[in-house]
């Protein structure tokens, strides 16, 4: 059972991802809708999420910048991108993301990634 | 004497007959000579020329740079690839490119002579094309990004339905079909986006290990067909050949493997990848041989045709082979399709790629071929 933080500007996606994660036996500890909010909420959490599922193209602050900032504050943060913009994969990995999943992804790929990166 | 005169007349007729702009500038900036094309393009008369200085016809932003060039030419240097914007009598601008060189009389430099070609229309077309490409890329990127997000939501909803214990068994198949159609749509959108990106920008290539790229592409293609198994055999060894390519090279092999997996109905899909250095050329021949239904001769020519919508619908991979061709074109590589077994297309296809390569020698040093 893994605690997940979802960062994506698409509100409906939060709902469906949370539902899928719950079916997979996981739970959502926090939601954020842009990169700046993600940093703010990540820092404020008493218990840090086991994994952050991060979008890239968001208002206010993008996912790559937010990842860099979160890892600066907590180098043990596990951040995996779920983005429709695969052109930023190299950039995301270079700032410290552990994985990059290109939308649309199947639930199996999501669960596999959670299993792979959280256990690592 | 007569021959000299004839030669002079020939030179004068060439100068007057050309569409290139020719001028000769004296050290004080006045015009010693201009040709017919110069006068016609810039709209000045011979009379205007008496009062005109070179600074009067230069677009302000180019004045200082051009004066420096003229100064160097008057000291004996030749300048090529000079680009400058000239102002016509009507106030319009003309972009010209050419060269400047010193004109000597005996041992003395008396003027700077310039030969220029009017590239205004070409430059305008280039700018319009670049703008159009950028606009096209922006719109496709925006559309693709949002469609992928929408697809993600629909896909996740269908999966939630599928995972529900209350779903009637007769609906499961419909949902599965919906999921695979959605993935097909996503593949098409992704390929359109990639093709647009390739058209918009020159590839940023680096040396990639061919074996690594092929292995990664095969894993992805295998994963895309959970009910089948890809059996890939290759004579390529890790680190044996490096090619100048970018991240889209994986798409090339993925699309070809995916195609074979899709059309080969057997549960175990065999693909052989063979490589061979073509002696005395910079090319490596890579052959991707499958055991599927093959491609009839009549369709071989059009299989990579960008405009062959009918063929693409037959292939059903959503521009996959068009992407293959577009990527390889961008590397200066070539692809064609043959029969795996000569003259019997039904035994499978053989996609033949010719790519420039780099081979590691015994010391591990890379040598360019």
Coordinates of C-alpha atoms in Angstrom, one line a residue:
Chain A
X1 CA 0.0 0.0 0.0
X2 CA 1.7 3.1 -1.2
X3 CA 0.8 6.8 -0.4
X4 CA 0.7 8.8 -3.6
X5 CA 0.7 12.6 -4.3
X6 CA -0.9 13.5 -7.6
X7 CA 0.3 16.7 -9.3
X8 CA -1.7 17.6 -12.5
X9 CA -3.7 20.6 -13.6
X10 CA -6.5 18.3 -15.0
X11 CA -9.0 18.0 -12.2
X12 CA -10.9 15.1 -13.7
X13 CA -7.7 13.2 -14.1
X14 CA -7.2 13.4 -10.3
X15 CA -10.5 11.7 -9.9
X16 CA -9.9 8.8 -12.3
X17 CA -6.3 8.3 -11.1
X18 CA -7.4 8.2 -7.5
X19 CA -10.0 5.6 -8.3
X20 CA -7.5 3.5 -10.2
X21 CA -4.9 3.8 -7.4
X22 CA -7.5 2.8 -4.8
X23 CA -8.4 -0.3 -6.9
X24 CA -4.7 -1.1 -7.0
X25 CA -4.6 -1.0 -3.2
X26 CA -2.9 2.4 -2.9
X27 CA -4.1 5.7 -1.5
X28 CA -3.8 9.4 -2.4
X29 CA -2.2 11.5 0.4
X30 CA -2.4 14.8 -1.4
X31 CA -3.5 16.6 -4.6
X32 CA -1.9 19.6 -6.3
X33 CA -2.9 21.4 -9.5
X34 CA 0.3 23.2 -10.4
X35 CA 4.0 23.0 -9.6
X36 CA 4.1 25.7 -7.0
X37 CA 1.2 24.2 -5.1
X38 CA 2.9 20.9 -5.3
X39 CA 6.0 22.3 -3.5
X40 CA 3.9 24.0 -0.9
X41 CA 1.8 21.0 -0.1
X42 CA 4.7 18.5 -0.3
X43 CA 6.6 20.5 2.3
X44 CA 3.5 20.9 4.5
X45 CA 2.8 17.2 4.7
X46 CA 3.6 15.6 8.1
X47 CA 4.1 12.3 6.4
X48 CA 5.7 12.6 3.0
X49 CA 4.2 10.6 0.1
X50 CA 5.9 7.4 -1.0
X51 CA 5.7 8.6 -4.6
X52 CA 4.8 11.8 -6.4
X53 CA 3.1 11.4 -9.8
X54 CA 4.0 14.6 -11.6
X55 CA 2.6 16.2 -14.8
X56 CA 4.8 18.7 -16.7
X57 CA 2.8 21.2 -18.5
X58 CA 0.9 23.1 -15.8
X59 CA 0.1 26.7 -15.0
X60 CA 2.2 28.8 -12.6
X61 CA 5.1 26.3 -12.5
X62 CA 5.8 23.3 -14.7
X63 CA 6.7 19.8 -13.4
X64 CA 10.4 19.9 -14.2
X65 CA 10.9 23.1 -12.1
X66 CA 8.7 21.7 -9.3
X67 CA 10.7 18.4 -9.3
X68 CA 14.0 20.3 -9.0
X69 CA 12.6 22.3 -6.1
X70 CA 11.1 19.4 -4.3
X71 CA 14.3 17.3 -4.6
X72 CA 16.3 20.3 -3.4
X73 CA 14.1 20.3 -0.3
X74 CA 13.9 16.5 0.1
X75 CA 16.5 14.6 -1.8
X76 CA 14.8 11.3 -1.0
X77 CA 11.5 12.3 -2.8
X78 CA 10.4 9.7 -5.3
X79 CA 9.0 11.6 -8.3
X80 CA 7.7 9.9 -11.5
X81 CA 6.4 11.9 -14.4
X82 CA 3.1 11.1 -16.0
X83 CA 3.0 13.5 -18.9
X84 CA 1.6 13.9 -22.4
X85 CA 4.8 15.8 -23.3
X86 CA 7.5 13.3 -23.9
X87 CA 9.9 15.9 -25.3
X88 CA 10.7 16.8 -21.7
X89 CA 11.7 13.3 -20.7
X90 CA 15.4 13.9 -20.8
X91 CA 15.0 17.2 -18.8
X92 CA 12.8 15.5 -16.2
X93 CA 15.3 12.7 -15.7
X94 CA 18.2 15.1 -15.5
X95 CA 16.6 17.0 -12.6
X96 CA 16.1 13.8 -10.7
X97 CA 12.8 12.2 -11.7
X98 CA 13.1 8.4 -11.4
X99 CA 10.8 7.6 -14.2
X100 CA 8.8 9.0 -17.1
X101 CA 5.5 7.6 -18.3
X102 CA 3.9 9.0 -21.4
X103 CA 0.2 9.5 -21.4
X104 CA -2.0 7.7 -22.0
X105 CA -0.9 4.9 -19.7
X106 CA -2.6 1.7 -18.7
X107 CA -3.2 1.0 -15.0
X108 CA -0.8 -2.0 -15.2
X109 CA 2.0 0.4 -16.3
X110 CA 1.2 2.7 -13.4
X111 CA 1.2 -0.1 -10.8
X112 CA 4.4 -1.5 -12.3
X113 CA 6.1 1.9 -12.0
X114 CA 4.9 2.4 -8.4
X115 CA 6.2 -1.1 -7.5
X116 CA 9.5 -0.5 -9.3
X117 CA 10.3 3.0 -8.0
X118 CA 8.9 2.8 -4.5
X119 CA 10.7 -0.4 -3.7
X120 CA 13.9 1.0 -5.1
Chain B
X1 CA 43.7 45.5 -80.3
X2 CA 40.5 44.3 -81.9
X3 CA 40.4 41.2 -79.7
X4 CA 40.8 43.3 -76.6
X5 CA 37.9 45.5 -77.6
X6 CA 35.7 42.5 -78.3
X7 CA 36.6 41.1 -74.8
X8 CA 35.7 44.4 -73.2
X9 CA 32.4 44.5 -75.0
X10 CA 31.7 41.0 -73.9
X11 CA 32.4 41.9 -70.2
X12 CA 30.3 45.0 -70.5
X13 CA 27.4 43.0 -72.0
X14 CA 27.6 40.4 -69.2
X15 CA 27.6 43.1 -66.5
X16 CA 24.7 44.8 -68.1
X17 CA 22.8 41.6 -68.9
X18 CA 23.0 40.0 -65.4
X19 CA 20.2 40.2 -62.9
X20 CA 22.8 40.5 -60.1
X21 CA 23.4 43.9 -58.6
X22 CA 26.9 45.2 -59.3
X23 CA 28.4 48.4 -57.8
X24 CA 31.7 50.0 -57.3
X25 CA 32.2 52.3 -54.4
X26 CA 34.9 54.9 -54.1
X27 CA 36.8 55.6 -50.8
X28 CA 34.5 58.6 -50.2
X29 CA 31.4 56.5 -50.5
X30 CA 30.3 57.7 -53.8
X31 CA 29.4 55.3 -56.7
X32 CA 32.0 54.8 -59.4
X33 CA 29.8 52.4 -61.3
X34 CA 26.5 50.6 -61.0
X35 CA 24.9 48.2 -63.5
X36 CA 21.5 48.1 -65.1
X37 CA 20.1 45.6 -62.6
X38 CA 21.3 47.7 -59.7
X39 CA 19.4 50.8 -61.0
X40 CA 16.3 48.8 -61.9
X41 CA 16.1 47.0 -58.5
X42 CA 16.7 50.0 -56.4
X43 CA 14.8 52.5 -58.6
X44 CA 17.5 55.2 -58.9
X45 CA 18.5 57.0 -62.1
X46 CA 21.9 57.8 -63.4
X47 CA 21.2 61.3 -62.3
X48 CA 20.4 60.3 -58.8
X49 CA 23.7 58.4 -58.7
X50 CA 25.7 61.6 -59.0
X51 CA 24.5 62.8 -55.6
X52 CA 24.1 59.4 -53.9
X53 CA 26.5 58.0 -51.3
X54 CA 26.6 54.4 -50.2
X55 CA 25.3 55.4 -46.7
X56 CA 22.1 56.7 -48.4
X57 CA 21.1 53.3 -49.7
X58 CA 22.0 51.2 -46.6
X59 CA 19.3 50.3 -44.1
X60 CA 20.3 52.0 -40.9
X61 CA 21.0 48.8 -38.9
X62 CA 23.6 47.8 -41.5
X63 CA 25.5 51.1 -41.9
X64 CA 28.3 50.6 -39.4
X65 CA 28.9 46.9 -40.3
X66 CA 29.0 47.8 -44.0
X67 CA 31.3 50.7 -43.5
X68 CA 33.7 48.4 -41.7
X69 CA 33.6 45.9 -44.5
X70 CA 34.2 48.6 -47.2
X71 CA 37.2 49.9 -45.1
X72 CA 38.7 46.4 -45.0
X73 CA 38.1 45.9 -48.8
X74 CA 39.8 49.2 -49.6
X75 CA 42.8 47.8 -47.6
X76 CA 42.9 44.9 -50.0
X77 CA 40.7 42.2 -48.4
X78 CA 38.0 40.3 -50.1
X79 CA 34.7 39.7 -48.3
X80 CA 32.4 36.9 -49.2
X81 CA 29.0 35.9 -47.8
X82 CA 28.1 39.5 -47.2
X83 CA 24.5 40.1 -46.5
X84 CA 23.1 43.6 -46.4
X85 CA 19.7 45.4 -46.6
X86 CA 19.5 48.2 -49.2
X87 CA 16.8 50.9 -49.4
X88 CA 15.2 51.7 -52.7
X89 CA 14.3 55.1 -53.9
X90 CA 10.7 54.4 -52.9
X91 CA 11.8 53.5 -49.4
X92 CA 11.3 49.8 -49.7
X93 CA 14.0 47.4 -48.6
X94 CA 15.8 44.7 -50.6
X95 CA 17.9 42.0 -48.9
X96 CA 21.0 41.2 -51.0
X97 CA 23.8 38.8 -50.5
X98 CA 27.2 38.6 -52.3
X99 CA 30.8 39.5 -52.1
X100 CA 33.0 42.6 -52.0
X101 CA 36.5 42.8 -53.4
X102 CA 39.0 45.6 -54.1
X103 CA 39.3 47.1 -57.6
X104 CA 42.8 48.0 -58.4
X105 CA 44.4 50.3 -61.0
X106 CA 48.0 49.5 -61.4
X107 CA 49.1 48.9 -57.7
X108 CA 46.5 51.2 -56.2
X109 CA 43.1 50.2 -54.8
X110 CA 40.6 52.7 -56.2
X111 CA 37.2 51.2 -55.3
X112 CA 35.3 48.4 -53.5
X113 CA 33.4 46.4 -56.0
X114 CA 30.4 44.4 -55.0
X115 CA 28.4 41.6 -56.7
X116 CA 25.1 41.0 -55.0
X117 CA 22.0 38.8 -55.6
X118 CA 18.6 40.1 -54.6
X119 CA 17.3 37.5 -52.1
X120 CA 14.4 39.5 -50.7
X121 CA 11.7 37.1 -52.1
X122 CA 13.6 34.0 -51.1
X123 CA 14.2 35.4 -47.6
X124 CA 10.5 36.3 -47.3
X125 CA 9.5 32.8 -48.4
X126 CA 11.9 31.3 -45.9
X127 CA 10.5 33.4 -43.1
X128 CA 6.9 32.6 -44.1
X129 CA 7.8 28.9 -44.2
X130 CA 9.4 29.1 -40.8
X131 CA 6.4 30.9 -39.3
X132 CA 4.1 28.4 -40.9
X133 CA 6.1 25.5 -39.5
X134 CA 6.2 27.0 -36.1
X135 CA 2.4 27.7 -36.1
X136 CA 1.8 24.2 -37.4
X137 CA 4.0 22.7 -34.7
X138 CA 2.4 24.8 -32.0
X139 CA -1.1 23.8 -33.0
X140 CA -0.3 20.1 -33.4
X141 CA 1.5 20.1 -30.1
X142 CA -1.4 21.8 -28.4
X143 CA -3.9 19.4 -29.9
X144 CA -1.8 16.3 -29.3
X145 CA -1.1 17.3 -25.7
X146 CA -4.8 17.9 -24.9
X147 CA -5.9 14.8 -26.8
X148 CA -3.5 12.6 -24.9
X149 CA -4.9 14.0 -21.6
X150 CA -8.4 13.3 -22.8
X151 CA -7.4 9.8 -24.0
X152 CA -5.8 9.2 -20.6
X153 CA -9.1 10.1 -18.9
X154 CA -11.2 7.9 -21.2
X155 CA -8.7 5.0 -20.9
X156 CA -8.7 5.2 -17.1
X157 CA -12.5 5.3 -17.0
X158 CA -12.8 2.3 -19.2
X159 CA -10.2 0.5 -17.1
X160 CA -12.2 1.3 -14.0
X161 CA -15.3 -0.2 -15.6
X162 CA -13.3 -3.2 -16.6
X163 CA -12.0 -3.7 -13.1
X164 CA -15.5 -3.4 -11.6
X165 CA -16.9 -6.7 -10.4
X166 CA -20.4 -5.8 -11.6
X167 CA -19.6 -5.5 -15.2
X168 CA -21.6 -8.0 -17.3
X169 CA -19.2 -10.4 -19.1
X170 CA -20.8 -9.5 -22.5
X171 CA -19.6 -5.9 -22.0
X172 CA -16.0 -6.8 -21.2
X173 CA -15.1 -7.4 -24.9
X174 CA -16.6 -4.1 -25.9
X175 CA -14.6 -2.3 -23.3
X176 CA -11.4 -4.1 -24.3
X177 CA -12.1 -3.1 -27.9
X178 CA -12.6 0.5 -26.8
X179 CA -9.3 0.4 -25.0
X180 CA -7.4 -0.8 -28.0
X181 CA -9.0 1.7 -30.3
X182 CA -8.1 4.4 -27.9
X183 CA -4.5 3.2 -27.9
X184 CA -4.6 3.2 -31.7
X185 CA -5.8 6.8 -31.7
X186 CA -3.1 7.8 -29.2
X187 CA -0.5 6.1 -31.4
X188 CA -1.7 8.1 -34.4
X189 CA -1.7 11.4 -32.5
X190 CA 1.8 10.6 -31.1
X191 CA 3.1 9.9 -34.6
X192 CA 1.6 13.0 -36.1
X193 CA 3.3 15.0 -33.3
X194 CA 6.6 13.4 -33.9
X195 CA 6.4 13.9 -37.7
X196 CA 5.6 17.6 -37.1
X197 CA 8.5 17.9 -34.7
X198 CA 10.9 16.4 -37.3
X199 CA 9.7 18.7 -40.1
X200 CA 10.0 21.7 -37.8
X201 CA 13.6 21.2 -36.6
X202 CA 16.8 19.6 -37.8
X203 CA 17.5 16.6 -35.7
X204 CA 19.9 17.0 -32.7
X205 CA 21.9 13.8 -33.3
X206 CA 24.4 12.0 -31.2
X207 CA 26.2 8.7 -31.4
X208 CA 23.7 6.0 -30.4
X209 CA 24.6 2.3 -30.0
X210 CA 22.5 0.5 -32.5
X211 CA 22.1 -2.7 -30.5
X212 CA 20.8 -0.8 -27.5
X213 CA 18.3 1.1 -29.6
X214 CA 17.0 -2.1 -31.3
X215 CA 16.8 -3.9 -28.0
X216 CA 14.8 -1.1 -26.4
X217 CA 12.4 -0.9 -29.4
X218 CA 11.9 -4.7 -29.4
X219 CA 11.0 -4.7 -25.7
X220 CA 8.4 -1.9 -26.2
X221 CA 6.9 -3.7 -29.3
X222 CA 6.7 -7.0 -27.3
X223 CA 5.0 -5.3 -24.5
X224 CA 2.4 -3.8 -26.8
X225 CA 1.1 -7.3 -27.6
X226 CA 0.5 -9.2 -24.4
X227 CA -0.9 -12.2 -26.3
X228 CA 2.1 -12.6 -28.5
X229 CA 5.8 -13.1 -28.0
X230 CA 8.5 -11.4 -30.0
X231 CA 11.5 -13.6 -30.8
X232 CA 14.2 -11.3 -32.0
X233 CA 17.5 -12.6 -33.2
X234 CA 20.3 -10.4 -34.4
X235 CA 23.9 -10.6 -35.4
X236 CA 24.5 -7.1 -33.9
X237 CA 26.6 -7.1 -30.7
X238 CA 26.4 -4.4 -28.0
X239 CA 28.7 -1.5 -28.9
X240 CA 29.5 -2.9 -32.4
X241 CA 28.0 -0.1 -34.4
X242 CA 27.1 3.4 -33.4
X243 CA 24.9 5.6 -35.7
X244 CA 24.3 9.4 -35.6
X245 CA 20.7 9.6 -34.7
X246 CA 18.3 11.0 -32.1
X247 CA 15.5 9.6 -29.9
X248 CA 13.3 9.0 -32.9
X249 CA 15.5 6.1 -34.1
X250 CA 13.8 3.9 -31.5
X251 CA 10.5 4.9 -33.1
X252 CA 11.8 3.6 -36.4
X253 CA 12.5 0.1 -35.1
X254 CA 9.5 0.1 -32.8
X255 CA 7.2 0.9 -35.8
X256 CA 8.8 -1.9 -37.9
X257 CA 8.6 -4.4 -35.1
X258 CA 5.1 -3.3 -34.1
X259 CA 4.1 -3.8 -37.8
X260 CA 5.4 -7.3 -37.8
X261 CA 3.8 -8.2 -34.5
X262 CA 0.5 -6.8 -35.7
X263 CA 0.3 -8.6 -39.0
X264 CA 2.0 -11.9 -38.0
X265 CA -0.9 -14.0 -36.6
X266 CA 1.3 -16.6 -35.0
X267 CA 1.6 -16.4 -31.1
X268 CA 5.4 -16.3 -31.5
X269 CA 6.6 -13.6 -33.9
X270 CA 10.0 -14.2 -35.3
X271 CA 12.1 -11.2 -36.5
X272 CA 15.7 -11.3 -37.6
X273 CA 17.8 -8.1 -37.6
X274 CA 21.0 -8.5 -39.7
X275 CA 23.7 -5.9 -40.2
X276 CA 26.3 -5.7 -42.8
X277 CA 29.0 -3.0 -43.5
X278 CA 28.8 -2.0 -47.2
X279 CA 32.4 -1.9 -48.2
X280 CA 33.8 1.3 -49.6
X281 CA 30.8 3.3 -48.6
X282 CA 29.9 5.1 -45.3
X283 CA 26.8 2.9 -45.0
X284 CA 25.7 0.1 -42.8
X285 CA 22.9 -2.2 -44.2
X286 CA 20.4 -3.2 -41.6
X287 CA 17.8 -5.8 -42.6
X288 CA 14.7 -6.4 -40.6
X289 CA 13.2 -9.7 -41.7
X290 CA 9.8 -10.9 -40.5
X291 CA 7.7 -14.0 -41.2
X292 CA 4.3 -12.2 -41.6
X293 CA 2.1 -12.0 -44.6
X294 CA 4.6 -9.7 -46.5
X295 CA 3.9 -6.9 -48.8
X296 CA 2.8 -7.5 -52.4
X297 CA 5.0 -6.0 -55.1
X298 CA 2.4 -3.4 -56.2
X299 CA 2.3 -2.0 -52.7
X300 CA 6.1 -2.0 -52.0
X301 CA 6.6 1.3 -53.8
X302 CA 3.9 3.1 -51.9
X303 CA 4.3 1.7 -48.5
X304 CA 6.2 4.7 -47.2
X305 CA 4.4 7.2 -49.2
X306 CA 3.3 10.1 -47.1
X307 CA 0.2 10.7 -49.2
X308 CA -0.9 7.1 -49.5
X309 CA -3.8 7.2 -47.1
X310 CA -5.2 4.0 -48.5
X311 CA -2.0 2.2 -47.8
X312 CA -1.8 3.6 -44.3
X313 CA -5.3 2.5 -43.6
X314 CA -4.3 -1.0 -44.7
X315 CA -1.2 -1.0 -42.5
X316 CA -3.4 0.3 -39.7
X317 CA -0.5 1.6 -37.7
X318 CA -1.5 5.2 -37.8
X319 CA 1.3 6.8 -39.9
X320 CA 3.9 4.4 -38.4
X321 CA 5.7 3.8 -41.6
X322 CA 5.5 7.4 -42.6
X323 CA 7.2 8.2 -39.4
X324 CA 9.9 5.6 -40.2
X325 CA 10.6 7.3 -43.5
X326 CA 10.5 10.8 -42.1
X327 CA 12.9 10.0 -39.3
X328 CA 15.3 8.2 -41.7
X329 CA 15.1 11.0 -44.2
X330 CA 16.1 13.5 -41.5
X331 CA 19.3 11.4 -40.9
X332 CA 20.1 11.1 -44.6
X333 CA 19.4 7.4 -44.4
X334 CA 17.4 5.2 -46.8
X335 CA 14.8 2.5 -46.5
X336 CA 13.1 0.1 -48.9
X337 CA 11.1 -3.0 -48.6
X338 CA 11.9 -6.4 -50.2
X339 CA 10.6 -9.9 -49.9
X340 CA 12.3 -12.0 -47.2
X341 CA 12.3 -14.8 -49.6
X342 CA 13.0 -13.5 -53.1
X343 CA 9.9 -13.4 -55.4
X344 CA 7.6 -14.8 -52.7
X345 CA 6.1 -11.9 -50.7
X346 CA 3.9 -14.3 -48.8
X347 CA 6.9 -15.5 -46.8
X348 CA 7.4 -12.2 -45.1
X349 CA 8.9 -8.7 -45.5
X350 CA 12.5 -7.5 -45.4
X351 CA 12.9 -3.9 -44.5
X352 CA 16.3 -2.7 -45.7
X353 CA 17.8 0.4 -44.1
X354 CA 21.0 2.1 -45.2
X355 CA 22.5 4.3 -42.5
X356 CA 25.9 6.0 -42.0
X357 CA 27.7 4.3 -39.1
X358 CA 30.7 4.4 -36.8
X359 CA 32.5 1.2 -35.9
X360 CA 34.6 0.7 -32.8
X361 CA 38.1 -0.6 -33.6
X362 CA 40.0 -3.0 -31.4
X363 CA 41.2 -0.3 -29.1
X364 CA 37.7 0.8 -28.5
X365 CA 38.2 4.0 -30.5
X366 CA 35.4 5.1 -32.7
X367 CA 36.3 5.6 -36.3
X368 CA 34.1 7.4 -38.7
X369 CA 33.1 5.5 -41.8

